[in-house]
Amino acid sequence: MNIKILARTVTTQPREKVKEEFDNFSGKAAGICYMPSDIDTLLNEEQRKTDARIRQTKGGRHLSVYDHASINLYLEDIPKALAMILNNEKMYNTSEKSARYTKMVLKPNEQILYDKWVEIFRSRIYDKYGEKYPEFFTKSKINKLAQENARYLISVFTPTSMLYTVPYGQLNKIYHFLQHEYNTQTDDKFRIALKPYIKDFCLALDKATGLIDMELNADEKNRRLSLFDFSPLVKEYGNAYSTTYKASFAELAQAQRHRTLWYSMKLLDKDEFYLPKIIRNDNELTQEWLNDCREQASVFPQGMLVQINELGTLDNFILKMKERKCTFAQLEINDVTNQTLKEYVKELERKNHPYAEKLKLYTKGSRCTFPDFKCLQPCGFKEGIIEAREI
């Protein structure tokens, strides 16, 4: 076996040359399928042969070859909601500024609200766990957890920044999906609120990259943005599974990072909001939280609940548990994953499914209790390990 590097990511390239280079590379990639000689002959063929193959593949809709070339886009001031749309499509990689660990740029009234709840959560977390687990709940850790919970109140349209790596062909498909979404009539208030951001993104994408090619946009398969493809489904559990549940925008954004699973969402008929566990036993704080959530409802706070569809395989659900059933994971997604696990085990037992006993091995606590997982950073936080934590 021989391995050869044919291309690599470069950090500087004249904008006007990128599309030409991508088309040429894709045209040569198409030639591999039926090359009469070796790769070096193909790479050094006459330009007219490559050009002909580019015309042939675009005209014949043989578009998969245009996914060999990728581009790294730095998206600045993109609303979190639009980032979620991009992160729900497959064939990508993303590194996004986290509202869990960093302070976001907020509007003045939202900043006041956020700061108020950071202080409340900071105090509650310290009182509950600070003195009991001082080595785990450090000042920095408590502050990050306070930010993680306070961000439930900030708008899902809050601007963020991200590095987004996507194949050339896929970028054009996404552009096409976004254009279709922009032109789709809907009474969904969330999708309506997205439209101006979609318009701005598409204009900026075309201007900044010059990579939009209408021949690559063509989509006879009638595909659309996967996040809004909310088809009715029933809960089913076997070697593959489908389930539906209510969770927040923030939880969905975390779940999307499991790219082997499929997610879609829709708004609830009536506004509901996630209530952090650390304040649930305080009626006064609970009411204050819910009142603040309702005040934020028009800007879609990240703690607003939505109906989520999740589809995948049993093996990939186990992979999800190895990420999300952990003290370090966001509590809400930890709890949602456990809810699905309990339903999964119950249904496999009812069916006498051969994997029922296997899945039960994952019901004893956080991932450090799993038979096939070795924790490299033991937390020593008992309530986290037995999944009785409130933060």
Coordinates of C-alpha atoms in Angstrom, one line a residue:
M1 CA 0.0 0.0 0.0
N2 CA 1.2 3.5 -0.9
I3 CA -0.2 6.7 0.5
K4 CA 0.3 10.1 -1.1
I5 CA -0.9 13.6 0.0
L6 CA -2.8 15.2 -2.9
A7 CA -3.9 18.4 -1.1
R8 CA -3.8 20.2 2.2
T9 CA -5.4 23.2 3.9
V10 CA -3.7 26.5 3.2
T11 CA -4.2 29.6 5.2
T12 CA -3.7 32.2 2.5
Q13 CA -5.0 32.1 -1.1
P14 CA -6.2 34.9 -3.4
R15 CA -10.0 34.9 -3.3
E16 CA -10.4 34.9 -7.0
K17 CA -8.3 31.8 -7.4
V18 CA -10.1 29.6 -4.8
K19 CA -13.1 28.6 -6.9
E20 CA -11.0 27.8 -9.9
E21 CA -8.7 25.7 -7.8
F22 CA -11.6 23.8 -6.2
D23 CA -13.3 23.1 -9.5
N24 CA -10.0 21.8 -11.0
F25 CA -9.3 19.6 -8.0
S26 CA -12.9 18.2 -8.1
G27 CA -12.6 17.6 -11.9
K28 CA -9.4 15.6 -11.4
A29 CA -11.1 13.7 -8.5
A30 CA -13.9 12.7 -10.9
G31 CA -11.2 11.3 -13.2
I32 CA -10.0 8.9 -10.6
C33 CA -13.1 6.8 -11.1
Y34 CA -12.2 5.8 -14.6
M35 CA -8.5 6.8 -15.1
P36 CA -6.8 4.6 -17.7
S37 CA -3.3 5.2 -16.2
D38 CA -1.9 6.3 -12.9
I39 CA -2.6 9.3 -10.6
D40 CA 0.4 11.3 -11.7
T41 CA -0.8 11.1 -15.3
L42 CA -4.2 12.4 -14.2
L43 CA -2.8 15.2 -12.1
N44 CA -0.7 16.4 -15.1
E45 CA -3.3 16.0 -17.8
E46 CA -4.1 18.8 -20.2
Q47 CA -6.4 21.5 -18.7
R48 CA -9.0 21.0 -21.5
K49 CA -9.5 17.5 -20.3
T50 CA -10.1 18.6 -16.7
D51 CA -12.4 21.4 -17.9
A52 CA -14.5 18.9 -19.9
R53 CA -14.8 16.7 -16.9
I54 CA -15.9 19.7 -14.8
R55 CA -18.7 20.5 -17.3
Q56 CA -19.7 16.9 -17.5
T57 CA -20.0 16.3 -13.7
K58 CA -21.9 19.6 -13.1
G59 CA -24.2 19.0 -16.0
G60 CA -24.8 15.4 -15.1
R61 CA -25.2 16.2 -11.4
H62 CA -22.3 14.0 -10.4
L63 CA -21.7 16.4 -7.5
S64 CA -20.1 14.2 -4.8
V65 CA -16.7 14.9 -6.3
Y66 CA -17.1 18.5 -5.3
D67 CA -16.9 17.5 -1.6
H68 CA -13.2 16.5 -1.8
A69 CA -12.2 20.1 -1.5
S70 CA -13.0 21.9 1.8
I71 CA -12.8 25.5 3.0
N72 CA -12.3 26.9 6.5
L73 CA -14.6 29.9 7.2
Y74 CA -14.3 32.1 10.2
L75 CA -17.9 33.3 10.9
E76 CA -17.9 36.4 13.1
D77 CA -21.1 37.7 14.8
I78 CA -23.2 34.9 13.5
P79 CA -26.3 34.4 15.7
K80 CA -26.3 31.2 17.7
A81 CA -29.6 30.1 16.1
L82 CA -28.0 30.2 12.6
A83 CA -24.9 28.4 14.0
M84 CA -27.3 25.7 15.1
I85 CA -28.7 25.4 11.6
L86 CA -25.2 24.9 10.2
N87 CA -24.3 22.5 12.9
N88 CA -27.3 20.3 12.2
E89 CA -26.1 19.5 8.7
K90 CA -23.6 16.7 8.2
M91 CA -20.2 16.9 6.6
Y92 CA -18.7 19.7 8.6
N93 CA -16.5 20.6 11.5
T94 CA -16.9 23.5 13.9
S95 CA -15.1 25.2 16.7
E96 CA -17.5 27.7 18.3
K97 CA -17.2 30.2 21.1
S98 CA -18.9 28.7 24.1
A99 CA -21.5 30.5 26.2
R100 CA -20.8 27.9 28.8
Y101 CA -17.3 29.1 29.4
T102 CA -17.0 32.6 28.1
K103 CA -18.9 35.9 28.4
M104 CA -21.0 36.8 25.4
V105 CA -21.5 40.3 24.1
L106 CA -25.1 41.2 25.2
K107 CA -27.5 44.0 24.9
P108 CA -27.5 46.3 28.0
N109 CA -30.8 45.1 29.5
E110 CA -29.9 41.4 28.8
Q111 CA -26.5 42.0 30.3
I112 CA -28.1 43.2 33.6
L113 CA -30.3 40.1 33.6
Y114 CA -27.5 37.8 32.9
D115 CA -25.2 39.4 35.6
K116 CA -28.0 39.1 38.2
W117 CA -28.4 35.4 37.6
V118 CA -24.7 34.7 37.5
E119 CA -24.4 36.1 41.0
I120 CA -27.5 34.1 42.2
F121 CA -26.2 30.8 40.7
R122 CA -22.7 31.5 42.0
S123 CA -24.0 31.9 45.6
R124 CA -26.3 28.8 45.3
I125 CA -23.6 26.6 43.9
Y126 CA -21.1 27.6 46.6
D127 CA -23.6 27.1 49.4
K128 CA -24.6 23.7 48.1
Y129 CA -21.3 22.2 47.1
G130 CA -18.4 24.7 47.7
E131 CA -17.4 23.7 51.2
K132 CA -18.2 20.0 50.7
Y133 CA -16.1 19.6 47.5
P134 CA -13.6 22.5 47.6
E135 CA -11.1 20.7 45.3
F136 CA -13.7 20.1 42.6
F137 CA -15.8 23.3 43.1
T138 CA -13.1 25.8 42.7
K139 CA -13.8 29.5 42.3
S140 CA -13.2 29.2 38.5
K141 CA -15.4 26.1 38.3
I142 CA -18.3 27.7 40.2
N143 CA -18.1 30.8 38.0
K144 CA -18.3 28.7 34.8
L145 CA -21.3 26.7 36.1
A146 CA -23.0 30.0 37.1
Q147 CA -22.4 31.3 33.5
E148 CA -23.6 28.0 32.0
N149 CA -27.0 28.4 33.8
A150 CA -27.4 32.2 33.4
R151 CA -27.0 31.8 29.6
Y152 CA -30.4 30.1 29.5
L153 CA -31.8 33.6 29.7
I154 CA -29.9 35.1 26.8
S155 CA -31.4 35.1 23.3
V156 CA -30.6 32.2 20.9
F157 CA -29.9 35.0 18.4
T158 CA -27.0 36.3 20.5
P159 CA -24.0 36.7 18.2
T160 CA -21.1 34.2 18.5
S161 CA -18.0 33.3 16.5
M162 CA -17.0 30.0 15.0
L163 CA -14.5 28.3 12.7
Y164 CA -16.6 26.3 10.2
T165 CA -15.0 23.8 7.9
V166 CA -17.2 22.5 5.1
P167 CA -16.7 20.7 1.7
Y168 CA -17.1 22.9 -1.3
G169 CA -20.1 21.0 -2.6
Q170 CA -21.8 20.9 0.7
L171 CA -21.3 24.6 1.2
N172 CA -23.3 25.1 -2.0
K173 CA -26.0 22.7 -0.9
I174 CA -26.4 24.6 2.4
Y175 CA -26.6 27.9 0.5
H176 CA -29.4 26.4 -1.5
F177 CA -31.2 25.1 1.6
L178 CA -30.9 28.5 3.2
Q179 CA -32.2 30.3 0.1
H180 CA -35.2 27.9 0.1
E181 CA -35.9 28.5 3.8
Y182 CA -35.7 32.2 3.2
N183 CA -38.4 32.0 0.5
T184 CA -40.6 29.6 2.4
Q185 CA -43.8 31.0 3.8
T186 CA -44.3 30.0 7.4
D187 CA -46.2 31.0 10.5
D188 CA -43.4 29.7 12.8
K189 CA -42.2 32.7 14.7
F190 CA -38.7 31.3 15.2
R191 CA -38.2 30.6 11.5
I192 CA -39.6 34.1 10.7
A193 CA -37.1 35.7 13.1
L194 CA -34.3 33.8 11.3
K195 CA -35.0 35.1 7.8
P196 CA -33.1 38.4 8.0
Y197 CA -30.0 36.6 9.4
I198 CA -30.3 34.0 6.6
K199 CA -30.4 36.8 4.0
D200 CA -27.3 38.5 5.5
F201 CA -25.4 35.2 5.7
C202 CA -26.1 34.3 2.1
L203 CA -25.0 37.7 0.9
A204 CA -21.9 37.7 3.0
L205 CA -21.0 34.1 2.0
D206 CA -21.2 34.9 -1.7
K207 CA -19.3 38.2 -1.3
A208 CA -16.5 36.8 0.9
T209 CA -15.9 33.4 -0.8
G210 CA -16.9 33.6 -4.5
L211 CA -17.6 29.9 -4.2
I212 CA -21.4 29.9 -4.8
D213 CA -22.1 28.0 -8.0
M214 CA -25.7 27.6 -9.2
E215 CA -24.9 24.3 -10.9
L216 CA -23.8 22.9 -7.5
N217 CA -26.9 24.3 -5.9
A218 CA -29.3 22.2 -8.0
D219 CA -31.1 19.8 -5.8
E220 CA -33.6 17.5 -7.7
K221 CA -33.8 15.4 -4.5
N222 CA -35.8 18.1 -2.8
R223 CA -33.7 18.2 0.3
R224 CA -34.2 21.0 2.9
L225 CA -32.7 22.2 6.2
S226 CA -32.7 19.1 8.4
L227 CA -33.4 21.1 11.6
F228 CA -36.9 21.9 10.5
D229 CA -37.7 18.6 8.9
F230 CA -40.0 17.7 11.8
S231 CA -41.9 14.7 10.6
P232 CA -44.3 13.0 13.1
L233 CA -42.8 9.9 14.6
V234 CA -43.5 7.4 17.4
K235 CA -41.0 6.3 20.1
E236 CA -39.4 3.1 18.9
Y237 CA -36.4 1.3 20.5
G238 CA -34.4 -1.6 19.0
N239 CA -31.1 -1.9 17.1
A240 CA -32.1 1.6 15.9
Y241 CA -34.3 4.0 17.7
S242 CA -36.4 7.2 17.4
T243 CA -37.7 9.3 20.2
T244 CA -39.1 12.7 20.9
Y245 CA -38.9 14.9 24.0
K246 CA -38.9 18.5 25.2
A247 CA -35.6 20.3 25.9
S248 CA -34.1 23.7 25.6
F249 CA -32.4 25.3 22.7
A250 CA -29.2 25.1 24.7
E251 CA -29.6 21.3 25.2
L252 CA -30.3 20.8 21.5
A253 CA -27.2 22.8 20.5
Q254 CA -25.2 20.3 22.7
A255 CA -26.9 17.3 21.3
Q256 CA -26.2 18.3 17.7
R257 CA -22.5 17.8 18.2
H258 CA -23.2 14.0 18.1
R259 CA -23.0 13.9 14.3
T260 CA -23.9 10.2 14.1
L261 CA -27.4 11.1 15.4
W262 CA -30.2 13.1 13.7
Y263 CA -32.1 15.9 15.2
S264 CA -35.0 18.1 14.2
M265 CA -37.1 20.6 16.2
K266 CA -40.3 22.7 16.4
L267 CA -41.7 25.2 18.8
L268 CA -44.2 24.2 21.4
D269 CA -47.7 25.6 21.1
K270 CA -47.3 27.3 24.4
D271 CA -44.0 28.8 25.8
E272 CA -42.2 26.7 28.4
F273 CA -38.8 27.1 29.9
Y274 CA -36.1 25.0 31.5
L275 CA -35.8 25.5 35.2
P276 CA -32.3 24.8 36.6
K277 CA -32.3 22.2 39.4
I278 CA -30.2 24.3 41.7
I279 CA -33.1 26.8 42.3
R280 CA -36.1 24.4 42.0
N281 CA -36.5 24.0 45.8
D282 CA -36.8 27.8 46.2
N283 CA -40.3 29.0 45.3
E284 CA -39.3 32.6 45.2
L285 CA -36.3 32.1 42.9
T286 CA -38.3 29.8 40.8
Q287 CA -41.0 32.4 40.2
E288 CA -38.4 35.1 39.6
W289 CA -36.6 32.8 37.0
L290 CA -39.8 32.0 35.2
N291 CA -40.9 35.7 35.1
D292 CA -37.6 36.7 33.6
C293 CA -37.9 33.9 31.1
R294 CA -41.3 35.1 30.0
E295 CA -39.9 38.7 29.7
Q296 CA -37.3 37.2 27.3
A297 CA -39.8 35.1 25.4
S298 CA -39.9 37.4 22.4
V299 CA -36.2 37.0 21.8
F300 CA -36.2 33.2 22.2
P301 CA -34.0 32.6 25.3
Q302 CA -31.8 29.6 25.1
G303 CA -33.7 28.1 28.0
M304 CA -37.0 28.1 26.0
L305 CA -38.2 24.5 25.5
V306 CA -38.7 23.0 22.0
Q307 CA -40.0 19.7 20.8
I308 CA -37.1 17.6 19.6
N309 CA -36.9 14.5 17.4
E310 CA -33.9 12.3 17.8
L311 CA -33.0 9.3 15.6
G312 CA -30.0 6.9 15.6
T313 CA -28.7 3.5 16.3
L314 CA -28.2 1.8 19.6
D315 CA -24.4 1.8 19.3
N316 CA -24.3 5.5 18.5
F317 CA -26.6 6.2 21.5
I318 CA -24.1 4.4 23.7
L319 CA -21.4 6.7 22.3
K320 CA -23.6 9.7 23.2
M321 CA -23.9 8.3 26.8
K322 CA -20.1 8.2 27.0
E323 CA -20.0 11.9 26.4
R324 CA -23.1 13.1 28.2
K325 CA -23.5 10.9 31.3
C326 CA -20.7 12.7 33.1
T327 CA -20.3 15.2 35.9
F328 CA -18.6 17.6 33.5
A329 CA -21.5 17.5 31.0
Q330 CA -24.3 20.0 30.9
L331 CA -26.8 18.8 33.5
E332 CA -29.8 19.1 31.2
I333 CA -28.4 16.9 28.5
N334 CA -27.2 14.4 31.1
D335 CA -30.8 14.2 32.4
V336 CA -32.4 14.0 28.9
T337 CA -29.9 11.2 27.9
N338 CA -30.9 9.3 31.1
Q339 CA -34.6 9.7 30.3
T340 CA -34.0 8.2 26.8
L341 CA -31.9 5.4 28.4
K342 CA -34.6 4.4 30.9
E343 CA -37.2 4.2 28.1
Y344 CA -34.7 2.3 25.9
V345 CA -34.0 -0.3 28.5
K346 CA -37.7 -0.8 29.4
E347 CA -38.7 -1.3 25.8
L348 CA -35.8 -3.7 25.1
E349 CA -36.8 -5.8 28.2
R350 CA -40.4 -5.8 27.0
K351 CA -39.3 -7.1 23.6
N352 CA -36.9 -9.6 25.1
H353 CA -34.3 -8.0 22.9
P354 CA -30.8 -9.6 23.2
Y355 CA -29.2 -6.1 23.9
A356 CA -31.4 -5.4 26.9
E357 CA -28.8 -6.7 29.4
K358 CA -26.0 -4.9 27.6
L359 CA -27.8 -1.6 27.8
K360 CA -28.6 -2.0 31.5
L361 CA -24.9 -1.9 32.3
Y362 CA -25.1 1.9 31.5
T363 CA -27.8 2.6 34.1
K364 CA -25.6 2.6 37.3
G365 CA -24.4 6.1 37.1
S366 CA -22.1 8.4 35.2
R367 CA -19.8 7.1 32.5
C368 CA -17.0 6.3 35.0
T369 CA -19.3 3.4 36.1
F370 CA -19.5 2.0 32.6
P371 CA -17.8 -1.4 31.9
D372 CA -16.1 -0.1 28.7
F373 CA -15.0 3.4 29.7
K374 CA -11.9 4.5 31.6
C375 CA -12.1 8.0 33.1
L376 CA -8.9 10.0 32.7
Q377 CA -10.0 12.9 34.9
P378 CA -11.8 11.5 38.0
C379 CA -13.9 14.2 39.6
G380 CA -14.4 12.8 43.1
F381 CA -17.9 14.4 43.1
K382 CA -20.2 11.7 44.5
E383 CA -23.5 13.4 43.6
G384 CA -22.2 13.7 40.0
I385 CA -21.1 10.0 39.8
I386 CA -24.5 8.7 41.1
E387 CA -26.3 11.3 39.1
A388 CA -27.9 13.1 42.0
R389 CA -26.3 16.5 41.3
E390 CA -28.3 19.8 41.0
I391 CA -25.7 21.6 38.9

